[in-house]
Amino acid sequence: IFTFCIIVKKEKNMENFLKEYMNFDLGKIVEQLLPIVLVFVVCMLAIKVIMSAVKRGIKKTKLEKGLHTFIENTIKVILYFIMMLIIADMLNIPINSLIATFSVVGLAASLAIQDSLSNLASGIMILVTHPFKCGDYIEGAGTSGTVRSINFTHTVLLTPDNILIHIPNKQIVGSVITNYSEQSKRRLDLTFNISYSADAEKVKNIMRSVVDSHSKVLKEEPIFVRTLAYQSSGIDYAVRVWVKTQDYWDTYFDLLEGIKKELDANGIEIPFNKLDVNIHQA
């Protein structure tokens, strides 16, 4: 480095130094690079315009938001690859050899990250088939929660106790998916075990009165209050009503507490296991 600095210092200008010692013609280099730089700038502007048009077009569709990002990134990669091929051709780099090299590298990379590619393919399938969307409460891959985001490799669920769970997409796709939020209304089923000594009609009337007085029960849908089964220590009564999906749990707990309160107020017993101990004195 020290010798190089001494040589450069002795030269009157850098261009003479490059020509004499390195056979380096700065003028020719600039002449050759200028078209490449211009093409690069034009390509970047064209990519920016095309991507802007693509984003506006995608927003007008009804595709899932996660799919928007995937389409935009895919188109962007293709455009950059085309730009790279154009510049390589201007530099007299054999394009066929370049494509073959990328193919080999791509094959090796795909083998190395085949699990990630499998999750990617599963993520695309989720975004295209719409078994669920962000905000839905689902059950799948052995867990349940509200869908926070659908990424290309993982689906993120938020559990009711505020825990984030990242599930690989291929596990979600390969499991049974239960979507509790897809439909606008759900049927709420409750079962009460009542003593045999209670009057059956009175029990059903009490249950129906609680159901009829609840504002979130859909009165236009059928309300079912009937005897369900005869058990060893009591009779099972079924209460089935329809509610809006978002009102399901509030109505569930309200009816569970309200019916029990009215049964107690009317002296109707809900049987429970008892142990009678008899003491005999000798």
PDB file of N, CA and C in Angstrom, residues 177-246:
ATOM      1  N   ILE A 177     -59.803 -28.254  10.542  1.00  0.00           N
ATOM      2  CA  ILE A 177     -59.942 -26.856  10.938  1.00  0.00           C
ATOM      3  C   ILE A 177     -61.397 -26.574  11.302  1.00  0.00           C
ATOM      4  N   THR A 178     -61.612 -26.131  12.518  1.00  0.00           N
ATOM      5  CA  THR A 178     -62.952 -25.744  12.960  1.00  0.00           C
ATOM      6  C   THR A 178     -62.999 -24.234  13.082  1.00  0.00           C
ATOM      7  N   ASN A 179     -63.857 -23.605  12.285  1.00  0.00           N
ATOM      8  CA  ASN A 179     -63.990 -22.149  12.295  1.00  0.00           C
ATOM      9  C   ASN A 179     -65.275 -21.770  13.020  1.00  0.00           C
ATOM     10  N   TYR A 180     -65.127 -21.174  14.197  1.00  0.00           N
ATOM     11  CA  TYR A 180     -66.286 -20.819  15.007  1.00  0.00           C
ATOM     12  C   TYR A 180     -66.876 -19.460  14.632  1.00  0.00           C
ATOM     13  N   SER A 181     -66.169 -18.698  13.789  1.00  0.00           N
ATOM     14  CA  SER A 181     -66.600 -17.340  13.471  1.00  0.00           C
ATOM     15  C   SER A 181     -67.135 -17.178  12.057  1.00  0.00           C
ATOM     16  N   GLU A 182     -67.088 -18.226  11.256  1.00  0.00           N
ATOM     17  CA  GLU A 182     -67.457 -18.106   9.844  1.00  0.00           C
ATOM     18  C   GLU A 182     -68.928 -17.750   9.668  1.00  0.00           C
ATOM     19  N   GLN A 183     -69.806 -18.401  10.456  1.00  0.00           N
ATOM     20  CA  GLN A 183     -71.241 -18.161  10.345  1.00  0.00           C
ATOM     21  C   GLN A 183     -71.665 -17.004  11.245  1.00  0.00           C
ATOM     22  N   SER A 184     -72.723 -16.315  10.837  1.00  0.00           N
ATOM     23  CA  SER A 184     -73.176 -15.139  11.586  1.00  0.00           C
ATOM     24  C   SER A 184     -73.925 -15.508  12.864  1.00  0.00           C
ATOM     25  N   LYS A 185     -74.434 -16.746  12.949  1.00  0.00           N
ATOM     26  CA  LYS A 185     -75.152 -17.170  14.150  1.00  0.00           C
ATOM     27  C   LYS A 185     -74.792 -18.606  14.494  1.00  0.00           C
ATOM     28  N   ARG A 186     -74.960 -18.947  15.774  1.00  0.00           N
ATOM     29  CA  ARG A 186     -74.635 -20.291  16.251  1.00  0.00           C
ATOM     30  C   ARG A 186     -75.741 -20.797  17.169  1.00  0.00           C
ATOM     31  N   ARG A 187     -75.839 -22.120  17.255  1.00  0.00           N
ATOM     32  CA  ARG A 187     -76.796 -22.709  18.194  1.00  0.00           C
ATOM     33  C   ARG A 187     -76.084 -22.958  19.520  1.00  0.00           C
ATOM     34  N   LEU A 188     -76.729 -22.574  20.593  1.00  0.00           N
ATOM     35  CA  LEU A 188     -76.183 -22.732  21.931  1.00  0.00           C
ATOM     36  C   LEU A 188     -76.908 -23.889  22.609  1.00  0.00           C
ATOM     37  N   ASP A 189     -76.171 -24.888  23.049  1.00  0.00           N
ATOM     38  CA  ASP A 189     -76.745 -26.080  23.671  1.00  0.00           C
ATOM     39  C   ASP A 189     -76.368 -26.138  25.149  1.00  0.00           C
ATOM     40  N   LEU A 190     -77.368 -26.314  25.996  1.00  0.00           N
ATOM     41  CA  LEU A 190     -77.153 -26.488  27.429  1.00  0.00           C
ATOM     42  C   LEU A 190     -77.921 -27.724  27.886  1.00  0.00           C
ATOM     43  N   THR A 191     -77.370 -28.424  28.881  1.00  0.00           N
ATOM     44  CA  THR A 191     -78.023 -29.602  29.450  1.00  0.00           C
ATOM     45  C   THR A 191     -78.062 -29.463  30.965  1.00  0.00           C
ATOM     46  N   PHE A 192     -79.241 -29.683  31.553  1.00  0.00           N
ATOM     47  CA  PHE A 192     -79.417 -29.594  33.006  1.00  0.00           C
ATOM     48  C   PHE A 192     -79.952 -30.931  33.515  1.00  0.00           C
ATOM     49  N   ASN A 193     -79.338 -31.412  34.585  1.00  0.00           N
ATOM     50  CA  ASN A 193     -79.795 -32.642  35.218  1.00  0.00           C
ATOM     51  C   ASN A 193     -80.654 -32.281  36.432  1.00  0.00           C
ATOM     52  N   ILE A 194     -81.940 -32.643  36.366  1.00  0.00           N
ATOM     53  CA  ILE A 194     -82.905 -32.246  37.392  1.00  0.00           C
ATOM     54  C   ILE A 194     -83.421 -33.489  38.110  1.00  0.00           C
ATOM     55  N   SER A 195     -83.771 -33.323  39.379  1.00  0.00           N
ATOM     56  CA  SER A 195     -84.253 -34.429  40.212  1.00  0.00           C
ATOM     57  C   SER A 195     -85.546 -35.029  39.633  1.00  0.00           C
ATOM     58  N   TYR A 196     -85.715 -36.331  39.859  1.00  0.00           N
ATOM     59  CA  TYR A 196     -86.929 -37.024  39.415  1.00  0.00           C
ATOM     60  C   TYR A 196     -88.181 -36.504  40.142  1.00  0.00           C
ATOM     61  N   SER A 197     -87.980 -35.945  41.301  1.00  0.00           N
ATOM     62  CA  SER A 197     -89.136 -35.492  42.086  1.00  0.00           C
ATOM     63  C   SER A 197     -89.735 -34.198  41.541  1.00  0.00           C
ATOM     64  N   ALA A 198     -89.011 -33.488  40.697  1.00  0.00           N
ATOM     65  CA  ALA A 198     -89.504 -32.210  40.167  1.00  0.00           C
ATOM     66  C   ALA A 198     -90.522 -32.451  39.059  1.00  0.00           C
ATOM     67  N   ASP A 199     -91.502 -31.555  38.976  1.00  0.00           N
ATOM     68  CA  ASP A 199     -92.517 -31.645  37.921  1.00  0.00           C
ATOM     69  C   ASP A 199     -91.890 -31.252  36.572  1.00  0.00           C
ATOM     70  N   ALA A 200     -91.963 -32.118  35.589  1.00  0.00           N
ATOM     71  CA  ALA A 200     -91.283 -31.909  34.313  1.00  0.00           C
ATOM     72  C   ALA A 200     -91.783 -30.663  33.596  1.00  0.00           C
ATOM     73  N   GLU A 201     -93.090 -30.457  33.573  1.00  0.00           N
ATOM     74  CA  GLU A 201     -93.639 -29.294  32.873  1.00  0.00           C
ATOM     75  C   GLU A 201     -93.220 -27.991  33.550  1.00  0.00           C
ATOM     76  N   LYS A 202     -93.191 -28.008  34.878  1.00  0.00           N
ATOM     77  CA  LYS A 202     -92.771 -26.815  35.602  1.00  0.00           C
ATOM     78  C   LYS A 202     -91.314 -26.481  35.298  1.00  0.00           C
ATOM     79  N   VAL A 203     -90.474 -27.506  35.254  1.00  0.00           N
ATOM     80  CA  VAL A 203     -89.044 -27.308  34.949  1.00  0.00           C
ATOM     81  C   VAL A 203     -88.888 -26.682  33.563  1.00  0.00           C
ATOM     82  N   LYS A 204     -89.610 -27.233  32.570  1.00  0.00           N
ATOM     83  CA  LYS A 204     -89.483 -26.715  31.207  1.00  0.00           C
ATOM     84  C   LYS A 204     -90.014 -25.292  31.081  1.00  0.00           C
ATOM     85  N   ASN A 205     -91.093 -24.993  31.818  1.00  0.00           N
ATOM     86  CA  ASN A 205     -91.640 -23.639  31.776  1.00  0.00           C
ATOM     87  C   ASN A 205     -90.658 -22.621  32.376  1.00  0.00           C
ATOM     88  N   ILE A 206     -89.998 -23.008  33.463  1.00  0.00           N
ATOM     89  CA  ILE A 206     -88.997 -22.116  34.079  1.00  0.00           C
ATOM     90  C   ILE A 206     -87.846 -21.853  33.106  1.00  0.00           C
ATOM     91  N   MET A 207     -87.371 -22.912  32.471  1.00  0.00           N
ATOM     92  CA  MET A 207     -86.255 -22.760  31.528  1.00  0.00           C
ATOM     93  C   MET A 207     -86.650 -21.883  30.345  1.00  0.00           C
ATOM     94  N   ARG A 208     -87.847 -22.112  29.834  1.00  0.00           N
ATOM     95  CA  ARG A 208     -88.300 -21.319  28.674  1.00  0.00           C
ATOM     96  C   ARG A 208     -88.493 -19.849  29.048  1.00  0.00           C
ATOM     97  N   SER A 209     -88.981 -19.593  30.270  1.00  0.00           N
ATOM     98  CA  SER A 209     -89.182 -18.203  30.676  1.00  0.00           C
ATOM     99  C   SER A 209     -87.851 -17.449  30.758  1.00  0.00           C
ATOM    100  N   VAL A 210     -86.808 -18.133  31.247  1.00  0.00           N
ATOM    101  CA  VAL A 210     -85.479 -17.506  31.307  1.00  0.00           C
ATOM    102  C   VAL A 210     -84.968 -17.236  29.897  1.00  0.00           C
ATOM    103  N   VAL A 211     -85.162 -18.201  29.010  1.00  0.00           N
ATOM    104  CA  VAL A 211     -84.714 -18.046  27.620  1.00  0.00           C
ATOM    105  C   VAL A 211     -85.468 -16.902  26.941  1.00  0.00           C
ATOM    106  N   ASP A 212     -86.786 -16.852  27.122  1.00  0.00           N
ATOM    107  CA  ASP A 212     -87.598 -15.829  26.454  1.00  0.00           C
ATOM    108  C   ASP A 212     -87.264 -14.418  26.947  1.00  0.00           C
ATOM    109  N   SER A 213     -86.799 -14.311  28.179  1.00  0.00           N
ATOM    110  CA  SER A 213     -86.515 -12.992  28.738  1.00  0.00           C
ATOM    111  C   SER A 213     -85.122 -12.479  28.374  1.00  0.00           C
ATOM    112  N   HIS A 214     -84.319 -13.324  27.765  1.00  0.00           N
ATOM    113  CA  HIS A 214     -82.950 -12.899  27.423  1.00  0.00           C
ATOM    114  C   HIS A 214     -82.950 -12.163  26.090  1.00  0.00           C
ATOM    115  N   SER A 215     -82.387 -10.978  26.060  1.00  0.00           N
ATOM    116  CA  SER A 215     -82.450 -10.117  24.868  1.00  0.00           C
ATOM    117  C   SER A 215     -81.588 -10.607  23.712  1.00  0.00           C
ATOM    118  N   LYS A 216     -80.561 -11.394  23.997  1.00  0.00           N
ATOM    119  CA  LYS A 216     -79.640 -11.812  22.936  1.00  0.00           C
ATOM    120  C   LYS A 216     -80.019 -13.138  22.276  1.00  0.00           C
ATOM    121  N   VAL A 217     -81.047 -13.785  22.794  1.00  0.00           N
ATOM    122  CA  VAL A 217     -81.543 -15.007  22.155  1.00  0.00           C
ATOM    123  C   VAL A 217     -82.367 -14.607  20.940  1.00  0.00           C
ATOM    124  N   LEU A 218     -82.094 -15.236  19.788  1.00  0.00           N
ATOM    125  CA  LEU A 218     -82.809 -14.907  18.556  1.00  0.00           C
ATOM    126  C   LEU A 218     -84.192 -15.557  18.598  1.00  0.00           C
ATOM    127  N   LYS A 219     -85.208 -14.729  18.800  1.00  0.00           N
ATOM    128  CA  LYS A 219     -86.574 -15.254  18.965  1.00  0.00           C
ATOM    129  C   LYS A 219     -87.163 -15.767  17.648  1.00  0.00           C
ATOM    130  N   GLU A 220     -86.614 -15.298  16.501  1.00  0.00           N
ATOM    131  CA  GLU A 220     -87.146 -15.767  15.219  1.00  0.00           C
ATOM    132  C   GLU A 220     -86.686 -17.186  14.883  1.00  0.00           C
ATOM    133  N   GLU A 221     -85.676 -17.675  15.611  1.00  0.00           N
ATOM    134  CA  GLU A 221     -85.189 -19.042  15.420  1.00  0.00           C
ATOM    135  C   GLU A 221     -85.879 -19.978  16.417  1.00  0.00           C
ATOM    136  N   PRO A 222     -85.980 -21.287  16.092  1.00  0.00           N
ATOM    137  CA  PRO A 222     -86.659 -22.228  17.003  1.00  0.00           C
ATOM    138  C   PRO A 222     -85.945 -22.341  18.342  1.00  0.00           C
ATOM    139  N   ILE A 223     -86.747 -22.360  19.420  1.00  0.00           N
ATOM    140  CA  ILE A 223     -86.225 -22.544  20.780  1.00  0.00           C
ATOM    141  C   ILE A 223     -86.633 -23.935  21.252  1.00  0.00           C
ATOM    142  N   PHE A 224     -85.648 -24.718  21.672  1.00  0.00           N
ATOM    143  CA  PHE A 224     -85.889 -26.114  22.020  1.00  0.00           C
ATOM    144  C   PHE A 224     -85.648 -26.302  23.514  1.00  0.00           C
ATOM    145  N   VAL A 225     -86.710 -26.684  24.234  1.00  0.00           N
ATOM    146  CA  VAL A 225     -86.605 -27.032  25.658  1.00  0.00           C
ATOM    147  C   VAL A 225     -87.378 -28.329  25.853  1.00  0.00           C
ATOM    148  N   ARG A 226     -86.659 -29.441  25.959  1.00  0.00           N
ATOM    149  CA  ARG A 226     -87.312 -30.760  26.048  1.00  0.00           C
ATOM    150  C   ARG A 226     -86.524 -31.690  26.968  1.00  0.00           C
ATOM    151  N   THR A 227     -87.195 -32.783  27.336  1.00  0.00           N
ATOM    152  CA  THR A 227     -86.519 -33.837  28.098  1.00  0.00           C
ATOM    153  C   THR A 227     -85.537 -34.555  27.167  1.00  0.00           C
ATOM    154  N   LEU A 228     -84.308 -34.714  27.642  1.00  0.00           N
ATOM    155  CA  LEU A 228     -83.254 -35.283  26.792  1.00  0.00           C
ATOM    156  C   LEU A 228     -82.970 -36.743  27.121  1.00  0.00           C
ATOM    157  N   ALA A 229     -82.802 -37.077  28.405  1.00  0.00           N
ATOM    158  CA  ALA A 229     -82.446 -38.457  28.772  1.00  0.00           C
ATOM    159  C   ALA A 229     -82.754 -38.682  30.252  1.00  0.00           C
ATOM    160  N   TYR A 230     -82.936 -39.971  30.596  1.00  0.00           N
ATOM    161  CA  TYR A 230     -83.167 -40.370  31.978  1.00  0.00           C
ATOM    162  C   TYR A 230     -81.881 -40.985  32.519  1.00  0.00           C
ATOM    163  N   GLN A 231     -81.317 -40.311  33.499  1.00  0.00           N
ATOM    164  CA  GLN A 231     -80.068 -40.785  34.087  1.00  0.00           C
ATOM    165  C   GLN A 231     -80.343 -41.517  35.400  1.00  0.00           C
ATOM    166  N   SER A 232     -79.291 -42.013  36.018  1.00  0.00           N
ATOM    167  CA  SER A 232     -79.459 -42.821  37.230  1.00  0.00           C
ATOM    168  C   SER A 232     -79.969 -42.002  38.421  1.00  0.00           C
ATOM    169  N   SER A 233     -79.590 -40.690  38.470  1.00  0.00           N
ATOM    170  CA  SER A 233     -79.990 -39.887  39.623  1.00  0.00           C
ATOM    171  C   SER A 233     -80.856 -38.691  39.257  1.00  0.00           C
ATOM    172  N   GLY A 234     -81.194 -38.544  37.961  1.00  0.00           N
ATOM    173  CA  GLY A 234     -82.016 -37.409  37.573  1.00  0.00           C
ATOM    174  C   GLY A 234     -82.355 -37.445  36.091  1.00  0.00           C
ATOM    175  N   ILE A 235     -83.111 -36.433  35.669  1.00  0.00           N
ATOM    176  CA  ILE A 235     -83.533 -36.329  34.272  1.00  0.00           C
ATOM    177  C   ILE A 235     -82.755 -35.199  33.602  1.00  0.00           C
ATOM    178  N   ASP A 236     -82.215 -35.469  32.406  1.00  0.00           N
ATOM    179  CA  ASP A 236     -81.506 -34.448  31.633  1.00  0.00           C
ATOM    180  C   ASP A 236     -82.505 -33.662  30.782  1.00  0.00           C
ATOM    181  N   TYR A 237     -82.436 -32.336  30.899  1.00  0.00           N
ATOM    182  CA  TYR A 237     -83.258 -31.447  30.082  1.00  0.00           C
ATOM    183  C   TYR A 237     -82.338 -30.664  29.143  1.00  0.00           C
ATOM    184  N   ALA A 238     -82.711 -30.607  27.863  1.00  0.00           N
ATOM    185  CA  ALA A 238     -81.903 -29.892  26.874  1.00  0.00           C
ATOM    186  C   ALA A 238     -82.504 -28.531  26.588  1.00  0.00           C
ATOM    187  N   VAL A 239     -81.637 -27.513  26.557  1.00  0.00           N
ATOM    188  CA  VAL A 239     -82.027 -26.155  26.173  1.00  0.00           C
ATOM    189  C   VAL A 239     -81.172 -25.771  24.967  1.00  0.00           C
ATOM    190  N   ARG A 240     -81.827 -25.522  23.832  1.00  0.00           N
ATOM    191  CA  ARG A 240     -81.107 -25.185  22.600  1.00  0.00           C
ATOM    192  C   ARG A 240     -81.699 -23.924  21.993  1.00  0.00           C
ATOM    193  N   VAL A 241     -80.873 -22.911  21.879  1.00  0.00           N
ATOM    194  CA  VAL A 241     -81.316 -21.630  21.318  1.00  0.00           C
ATOM    195  C   VAL A 241     -80.278 -21.142  20.321  1.00  0.00           C
ATOM    196  N   TRP A 242     -80.690 -20.154  19.516  1.00  0.00           N
ATOM    197  CA  TRP A 242     -79.781 -19.567  18.526  1.00  0.00           C
ATOM    198  C   TRP A 242     -79.420 -18.152  18.943  1.00  0.00           C
ATOM    199  N   VAL A 243     -78.122 -17.820  18.748  1.00  0.00           N
ATOM    200  CA  VAL A 243     -77.626 -16.480  19.092  1.00  0.00           C
ATOM    201  C   VAL A 243     -76.670 -16.023  17.998  1.00  0.00           C
ATOM    202  N   LYS A 244     -76.399 -14.727  17.970  1.00  0.00           N
ATOM    203  CA  LYS A 244     -75.360 -14.226  17.081  1.00  0.00           C
ATOM    204  C   LYS A 244     -74.001 -14.741  17.551  1.00  0.00           C
ATOM    205  N   THR A 245     -73.117 -14.989  16.610  1.00  0.00           N
ATOM    206  CA  THR A 245     -71.828 -15.587  16.942  1.00  0.00           C
ATOM    207  C   THR A 245     -71.075 -14.785  17.991  1.00  0.00           C
ATOM    208  N   GLN A 246     -71.094 -13.461  17.865  1.00  0.00           N
ATOM    209  CA  GLN A 246     -70.355 -12.622  18.809  1.00  0.00           C
ATOM    210  C   GLN A 246     -70.979 -12.599  20.198  1.00  0.00           C
TER     211      GLN A 246
END
